[in-house]
PDB file of C-alpha atoms in Angstrom:
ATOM      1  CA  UNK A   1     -62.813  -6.211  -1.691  1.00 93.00           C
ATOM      2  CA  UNK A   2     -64.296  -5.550  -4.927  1.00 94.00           C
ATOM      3  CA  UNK A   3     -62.575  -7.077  -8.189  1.00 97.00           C
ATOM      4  CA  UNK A   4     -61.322  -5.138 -11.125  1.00 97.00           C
ATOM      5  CA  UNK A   5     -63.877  -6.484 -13.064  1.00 97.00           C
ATOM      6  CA  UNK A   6     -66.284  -5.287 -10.612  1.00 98.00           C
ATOM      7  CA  UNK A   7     -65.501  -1.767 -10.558  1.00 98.00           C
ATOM      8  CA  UNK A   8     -64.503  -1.473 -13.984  1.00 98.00           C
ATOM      9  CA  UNK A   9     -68.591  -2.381 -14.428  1.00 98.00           C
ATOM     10  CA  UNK A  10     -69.359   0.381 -12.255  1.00 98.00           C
ATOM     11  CA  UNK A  11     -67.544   2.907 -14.018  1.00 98.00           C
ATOM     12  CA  UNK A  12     -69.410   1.507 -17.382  1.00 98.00           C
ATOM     13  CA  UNK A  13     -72.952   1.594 -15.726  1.00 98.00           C
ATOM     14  CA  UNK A  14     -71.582   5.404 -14.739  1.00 98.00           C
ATOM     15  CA  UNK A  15     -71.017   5.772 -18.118  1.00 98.00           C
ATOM     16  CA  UNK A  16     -74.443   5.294 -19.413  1.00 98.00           C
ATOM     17  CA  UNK A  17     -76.219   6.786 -16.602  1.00 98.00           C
ATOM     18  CA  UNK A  18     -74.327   9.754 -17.728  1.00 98.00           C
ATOM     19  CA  UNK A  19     -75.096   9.380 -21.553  1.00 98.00           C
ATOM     20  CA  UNK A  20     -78.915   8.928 -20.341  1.00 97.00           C
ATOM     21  CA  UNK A  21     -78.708  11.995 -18.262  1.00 96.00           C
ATOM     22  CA  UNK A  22     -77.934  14.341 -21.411  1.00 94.00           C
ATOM     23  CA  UNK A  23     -73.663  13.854 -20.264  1.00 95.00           C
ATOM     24  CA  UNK A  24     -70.578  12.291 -22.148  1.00 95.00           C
ATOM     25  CA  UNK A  25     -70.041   8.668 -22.263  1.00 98.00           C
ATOM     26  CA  UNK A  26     -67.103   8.968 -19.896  1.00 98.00           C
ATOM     27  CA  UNK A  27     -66.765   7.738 -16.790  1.00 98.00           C
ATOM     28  CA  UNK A  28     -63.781   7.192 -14.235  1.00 98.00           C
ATOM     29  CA  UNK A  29     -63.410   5.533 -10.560  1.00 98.00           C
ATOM     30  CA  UNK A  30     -61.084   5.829  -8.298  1.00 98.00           C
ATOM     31  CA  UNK A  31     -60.236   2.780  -5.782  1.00 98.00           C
ATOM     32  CA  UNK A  32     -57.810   1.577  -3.169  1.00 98.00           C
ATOM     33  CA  UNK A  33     -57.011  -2.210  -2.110  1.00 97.00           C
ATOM     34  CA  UNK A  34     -60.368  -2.843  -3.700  1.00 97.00           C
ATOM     35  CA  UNK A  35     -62.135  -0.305  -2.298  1.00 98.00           C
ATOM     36  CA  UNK A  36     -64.269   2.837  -4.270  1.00 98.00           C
ATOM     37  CA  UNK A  37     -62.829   5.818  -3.129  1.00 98.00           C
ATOM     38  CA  UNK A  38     -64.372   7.934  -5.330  1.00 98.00           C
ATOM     39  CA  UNK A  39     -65.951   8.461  -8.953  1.00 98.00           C
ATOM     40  CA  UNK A  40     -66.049  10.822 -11.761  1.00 98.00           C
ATOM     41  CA  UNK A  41     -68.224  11.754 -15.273  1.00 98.00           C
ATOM     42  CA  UNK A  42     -67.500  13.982 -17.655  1.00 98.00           C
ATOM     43  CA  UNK A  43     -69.644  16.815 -17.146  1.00 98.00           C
ATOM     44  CA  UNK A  44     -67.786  19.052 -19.886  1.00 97.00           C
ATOM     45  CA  UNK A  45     -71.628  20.246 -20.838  1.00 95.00           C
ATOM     46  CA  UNK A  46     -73.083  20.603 -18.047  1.00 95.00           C
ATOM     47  CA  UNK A  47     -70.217  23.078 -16.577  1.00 96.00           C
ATOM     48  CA  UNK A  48     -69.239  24.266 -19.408  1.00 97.00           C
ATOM     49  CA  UNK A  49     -65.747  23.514 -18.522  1.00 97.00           C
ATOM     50  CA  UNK A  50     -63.688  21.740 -20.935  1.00 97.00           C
ATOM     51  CA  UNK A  51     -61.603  20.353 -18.349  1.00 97.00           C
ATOM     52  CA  UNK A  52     -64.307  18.796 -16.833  1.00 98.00           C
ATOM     53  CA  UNK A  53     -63.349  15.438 -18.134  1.00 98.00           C
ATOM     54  CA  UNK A  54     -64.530  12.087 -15.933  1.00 98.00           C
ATOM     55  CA  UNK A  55     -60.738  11.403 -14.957  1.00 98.00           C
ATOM     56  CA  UNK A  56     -60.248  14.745 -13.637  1.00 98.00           C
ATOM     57  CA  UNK A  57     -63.264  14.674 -12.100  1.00 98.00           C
ATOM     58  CA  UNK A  58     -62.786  11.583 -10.052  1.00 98.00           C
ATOM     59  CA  UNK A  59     -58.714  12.434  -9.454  1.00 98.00           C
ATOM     60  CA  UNK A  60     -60.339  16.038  -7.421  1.00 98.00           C
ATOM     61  CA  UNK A  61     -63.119  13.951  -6.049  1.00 98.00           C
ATOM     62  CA  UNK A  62     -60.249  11.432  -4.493  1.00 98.00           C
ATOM     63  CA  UNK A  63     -57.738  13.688  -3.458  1.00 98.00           C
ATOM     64  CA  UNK A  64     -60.783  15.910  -1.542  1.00 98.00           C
ATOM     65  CA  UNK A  65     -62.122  12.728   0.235  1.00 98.00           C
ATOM     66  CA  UNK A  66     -58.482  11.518   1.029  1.00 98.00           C
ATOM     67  CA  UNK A  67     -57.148  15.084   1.985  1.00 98.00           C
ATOM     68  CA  UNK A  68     -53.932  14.460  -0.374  1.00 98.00           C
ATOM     69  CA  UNK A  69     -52.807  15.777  -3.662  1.00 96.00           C
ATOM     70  CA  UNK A  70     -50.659  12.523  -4.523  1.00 97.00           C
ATOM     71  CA  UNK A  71     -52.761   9.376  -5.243  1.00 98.00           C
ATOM     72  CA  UNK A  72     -49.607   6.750  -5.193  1.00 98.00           C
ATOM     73  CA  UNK A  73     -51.338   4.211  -3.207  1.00 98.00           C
ATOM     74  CA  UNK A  74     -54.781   4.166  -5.673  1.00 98.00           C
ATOM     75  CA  UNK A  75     -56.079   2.894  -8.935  1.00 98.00           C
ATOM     76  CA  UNK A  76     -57.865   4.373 -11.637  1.00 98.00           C
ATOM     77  CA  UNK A  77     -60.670   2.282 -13.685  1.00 98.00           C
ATOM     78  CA  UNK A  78     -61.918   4.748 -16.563  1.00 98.00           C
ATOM     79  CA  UNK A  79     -63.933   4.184 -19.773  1.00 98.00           C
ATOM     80  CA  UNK A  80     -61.903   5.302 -22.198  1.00 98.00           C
ATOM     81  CA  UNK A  81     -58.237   5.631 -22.752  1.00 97.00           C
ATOM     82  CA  UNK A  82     -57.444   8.978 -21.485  1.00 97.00           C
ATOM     83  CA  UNK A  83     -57.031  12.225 -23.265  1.00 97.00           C
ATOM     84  CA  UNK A  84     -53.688  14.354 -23.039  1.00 97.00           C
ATOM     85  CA  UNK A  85     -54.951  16.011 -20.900  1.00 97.00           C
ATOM     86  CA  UNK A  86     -56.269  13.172 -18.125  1.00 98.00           C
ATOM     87  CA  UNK A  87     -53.156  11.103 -18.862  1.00 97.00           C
ATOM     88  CA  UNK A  88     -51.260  14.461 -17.525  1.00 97.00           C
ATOM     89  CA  UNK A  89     -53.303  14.573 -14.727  1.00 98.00           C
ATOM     90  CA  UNK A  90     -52.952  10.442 -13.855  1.00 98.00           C
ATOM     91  CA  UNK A  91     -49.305  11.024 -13.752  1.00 98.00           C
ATOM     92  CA  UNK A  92     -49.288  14.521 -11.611  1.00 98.00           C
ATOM     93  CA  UNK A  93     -51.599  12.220  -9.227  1.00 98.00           C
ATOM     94  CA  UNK A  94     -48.640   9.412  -9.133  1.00 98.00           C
ATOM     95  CA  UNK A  95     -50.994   6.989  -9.839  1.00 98.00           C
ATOM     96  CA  UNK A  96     -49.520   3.577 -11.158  1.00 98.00           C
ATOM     97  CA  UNK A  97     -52.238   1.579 -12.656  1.00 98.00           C
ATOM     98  CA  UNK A  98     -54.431   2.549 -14.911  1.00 98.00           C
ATOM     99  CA  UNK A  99     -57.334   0.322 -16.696  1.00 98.00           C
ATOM    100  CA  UNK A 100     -59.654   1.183 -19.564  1.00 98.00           C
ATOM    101  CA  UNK A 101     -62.201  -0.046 -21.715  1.00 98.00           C
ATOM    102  CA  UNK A 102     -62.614   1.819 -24.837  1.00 98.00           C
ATOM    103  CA  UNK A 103     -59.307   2.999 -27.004  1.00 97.00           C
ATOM    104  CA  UNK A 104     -58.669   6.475 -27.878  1.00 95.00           C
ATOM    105  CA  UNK A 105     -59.524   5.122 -31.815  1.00 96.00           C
ATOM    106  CA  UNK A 106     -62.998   3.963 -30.530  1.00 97.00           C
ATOM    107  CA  UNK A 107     -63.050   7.286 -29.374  1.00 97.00           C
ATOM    108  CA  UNK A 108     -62.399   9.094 -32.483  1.00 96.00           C
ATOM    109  CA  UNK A 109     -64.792   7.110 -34.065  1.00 97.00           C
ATOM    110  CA  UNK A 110     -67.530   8.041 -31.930  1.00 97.00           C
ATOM    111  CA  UNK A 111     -65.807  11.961 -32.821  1.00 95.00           C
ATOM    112  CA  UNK A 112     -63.934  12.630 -29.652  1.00 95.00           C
ATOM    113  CA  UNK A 113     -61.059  14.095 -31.295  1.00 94.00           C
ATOM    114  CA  UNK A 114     -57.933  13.713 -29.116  1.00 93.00           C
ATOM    115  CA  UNK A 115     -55.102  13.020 -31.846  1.00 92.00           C
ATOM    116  CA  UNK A 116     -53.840  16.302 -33.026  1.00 94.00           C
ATOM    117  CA  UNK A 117     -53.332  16.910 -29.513  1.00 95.00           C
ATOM    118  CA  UNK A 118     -50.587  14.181 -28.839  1.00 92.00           C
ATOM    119  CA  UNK A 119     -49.536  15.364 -32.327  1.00 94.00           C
ATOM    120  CA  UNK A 120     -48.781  18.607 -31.134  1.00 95.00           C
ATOM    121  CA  UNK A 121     -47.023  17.326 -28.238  1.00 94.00           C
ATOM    122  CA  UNK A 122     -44.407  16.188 -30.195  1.00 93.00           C
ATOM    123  CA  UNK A 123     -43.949  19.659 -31.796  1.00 96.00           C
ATOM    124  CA  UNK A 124     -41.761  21.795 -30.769  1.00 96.00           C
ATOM    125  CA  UNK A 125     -43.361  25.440 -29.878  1.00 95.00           C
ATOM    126  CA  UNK A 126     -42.567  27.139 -33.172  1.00 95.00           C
ATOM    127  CA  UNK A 127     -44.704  24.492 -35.254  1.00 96.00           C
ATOM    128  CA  UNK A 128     -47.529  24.128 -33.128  1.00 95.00           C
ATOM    129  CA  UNK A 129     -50.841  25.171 -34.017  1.00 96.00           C
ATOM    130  CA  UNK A 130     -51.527  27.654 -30.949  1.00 96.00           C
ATOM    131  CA  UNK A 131     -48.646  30.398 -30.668  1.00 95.00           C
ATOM    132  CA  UNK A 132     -46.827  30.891 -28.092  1.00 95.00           C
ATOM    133  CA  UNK A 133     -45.254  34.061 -27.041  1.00 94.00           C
ATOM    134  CA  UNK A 134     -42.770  34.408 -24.086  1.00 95.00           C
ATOM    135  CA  UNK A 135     -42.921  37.666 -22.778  1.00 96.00           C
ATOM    136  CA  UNK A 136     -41.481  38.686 -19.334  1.00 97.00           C
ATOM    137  CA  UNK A 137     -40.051  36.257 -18.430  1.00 96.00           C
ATOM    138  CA  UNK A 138     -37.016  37.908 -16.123  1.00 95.00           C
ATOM    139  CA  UNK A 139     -40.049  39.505 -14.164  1.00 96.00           C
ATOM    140  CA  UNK A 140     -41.638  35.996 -14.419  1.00 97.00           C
ATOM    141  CA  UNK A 141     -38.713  34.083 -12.783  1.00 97.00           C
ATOM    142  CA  UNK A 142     -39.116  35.802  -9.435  1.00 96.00           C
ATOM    143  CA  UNK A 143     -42.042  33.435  -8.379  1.00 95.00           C
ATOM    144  CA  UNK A 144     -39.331  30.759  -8.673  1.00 94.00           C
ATOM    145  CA  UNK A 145     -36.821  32.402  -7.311  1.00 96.00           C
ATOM    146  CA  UNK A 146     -39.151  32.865  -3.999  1.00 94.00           C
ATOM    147  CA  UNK A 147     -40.501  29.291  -4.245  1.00 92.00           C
ATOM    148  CA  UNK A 148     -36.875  28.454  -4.213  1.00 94.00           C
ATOM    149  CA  UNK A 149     -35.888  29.741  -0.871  1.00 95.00           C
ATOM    150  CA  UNK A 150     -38.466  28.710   1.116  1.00 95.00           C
ATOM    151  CA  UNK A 151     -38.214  26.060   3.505  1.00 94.00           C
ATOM    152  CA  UNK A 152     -41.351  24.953   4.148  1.00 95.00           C
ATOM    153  CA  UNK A 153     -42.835  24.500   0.521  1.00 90.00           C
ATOM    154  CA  UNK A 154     -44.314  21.250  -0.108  1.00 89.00           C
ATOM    155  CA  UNK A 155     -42.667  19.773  -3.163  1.00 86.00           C
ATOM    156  CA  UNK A 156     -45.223  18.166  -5.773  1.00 83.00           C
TER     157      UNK A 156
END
C-alpha cells in the first residue's frame, strides 16, 4: 500500500516525463486503498483536444480499467489544482479526495489561464463572454421526456 506521498511523487515524475516528451506539465493518478489504478497527462498537444487535460485523462483511464462510470471508492493525486473543467469532471466521477501540488496561481504564472473561466461561472448567461442562444427547446425536451419514462435507465 503505497503512501500519499508516494504516489503524489509519481504523478510529479509523470509530470516531467511529460514536459521532457514535448507535453504539458500536468499530470494526474488515480488510486484505490493505496493502490495505482490508473494515470493520466495532459496531452492537449499532442491530440489536439483541448479536453485532453491529465485529470480527464486519468478519470477515462480509471473508469475503463474498473468498468464503472462512478469513481466513489478512489482518490485522485494531480499536479495542479484543477481547471473548471477537471474539477467538473472530479465531481461527475464522485470522487471525494482530491490532492494537489501546484495552485491554480502557480499556474497562471507559468500562463495557464484558468481564471476568467470560474469568473464566468458566476455570470449569469446574458453577461458571459460566449453567447448563448436557446433555440428549440420544446422539440429539445422530448429526449427528456423519453429518458423520463424509461425504466431501465441508469441514473448518473
Amino acid at each position: 500500500m503505497l503512501k500519499h506521498e508516494e504516489i503524489m511523487r509519481h504523478a510529479i515524475r509523470l509530470s516531467i516525463e511529460n514536459v521532457d516528451r514535448g507535453g504539458g506539465p500536468f499530470a494526474a493518478v488515480i488510486a484505490r486503498e493505496g493502490e495505482i489504478v490508473a494515470t493520466g497527462v495532459n496531452t492537449v498537444a499532442d491530440d489536439n483536444d483541448p479536453t485532453a487535460h491529465a485529470e480527464i485523462n486519468a478519470i477515462r483511464a480509471a473508469s475503463h480499467k474498473l468498468q464503472r462510470f462512478h469513481l466513489d471508492d478512489c482518490v485522485i493525486y494531480t499536479t495542479c489544482e484543477p481547471c473548471p473543467m477537471c474539477l467538473g469532471a472530479v465531481y461527475w466521477a464522485g470522487l471525494p479526495v482530491l490532492y494537489y501540488g501546484n495552485t491554480r496561481e502557480d499556474a497562471d504564472r507559468y500562463g495557464f489561464h484558468d481564471e476568467h473561466i470560474y469568473q464566468e461561472i458566476g455570470r449569469t448567461l446574458d453577461r458571459r463572454q460566449v453567447r448563448f442562444n436557446r433555440i428549440l427547446g420544446k422539440e429539445a425536451i422530448e429526449a427528456f421526456n423519453l429518458w423520463d419514462q424509461k425504466s431501465d435507465k441508469i441514473i448518473y
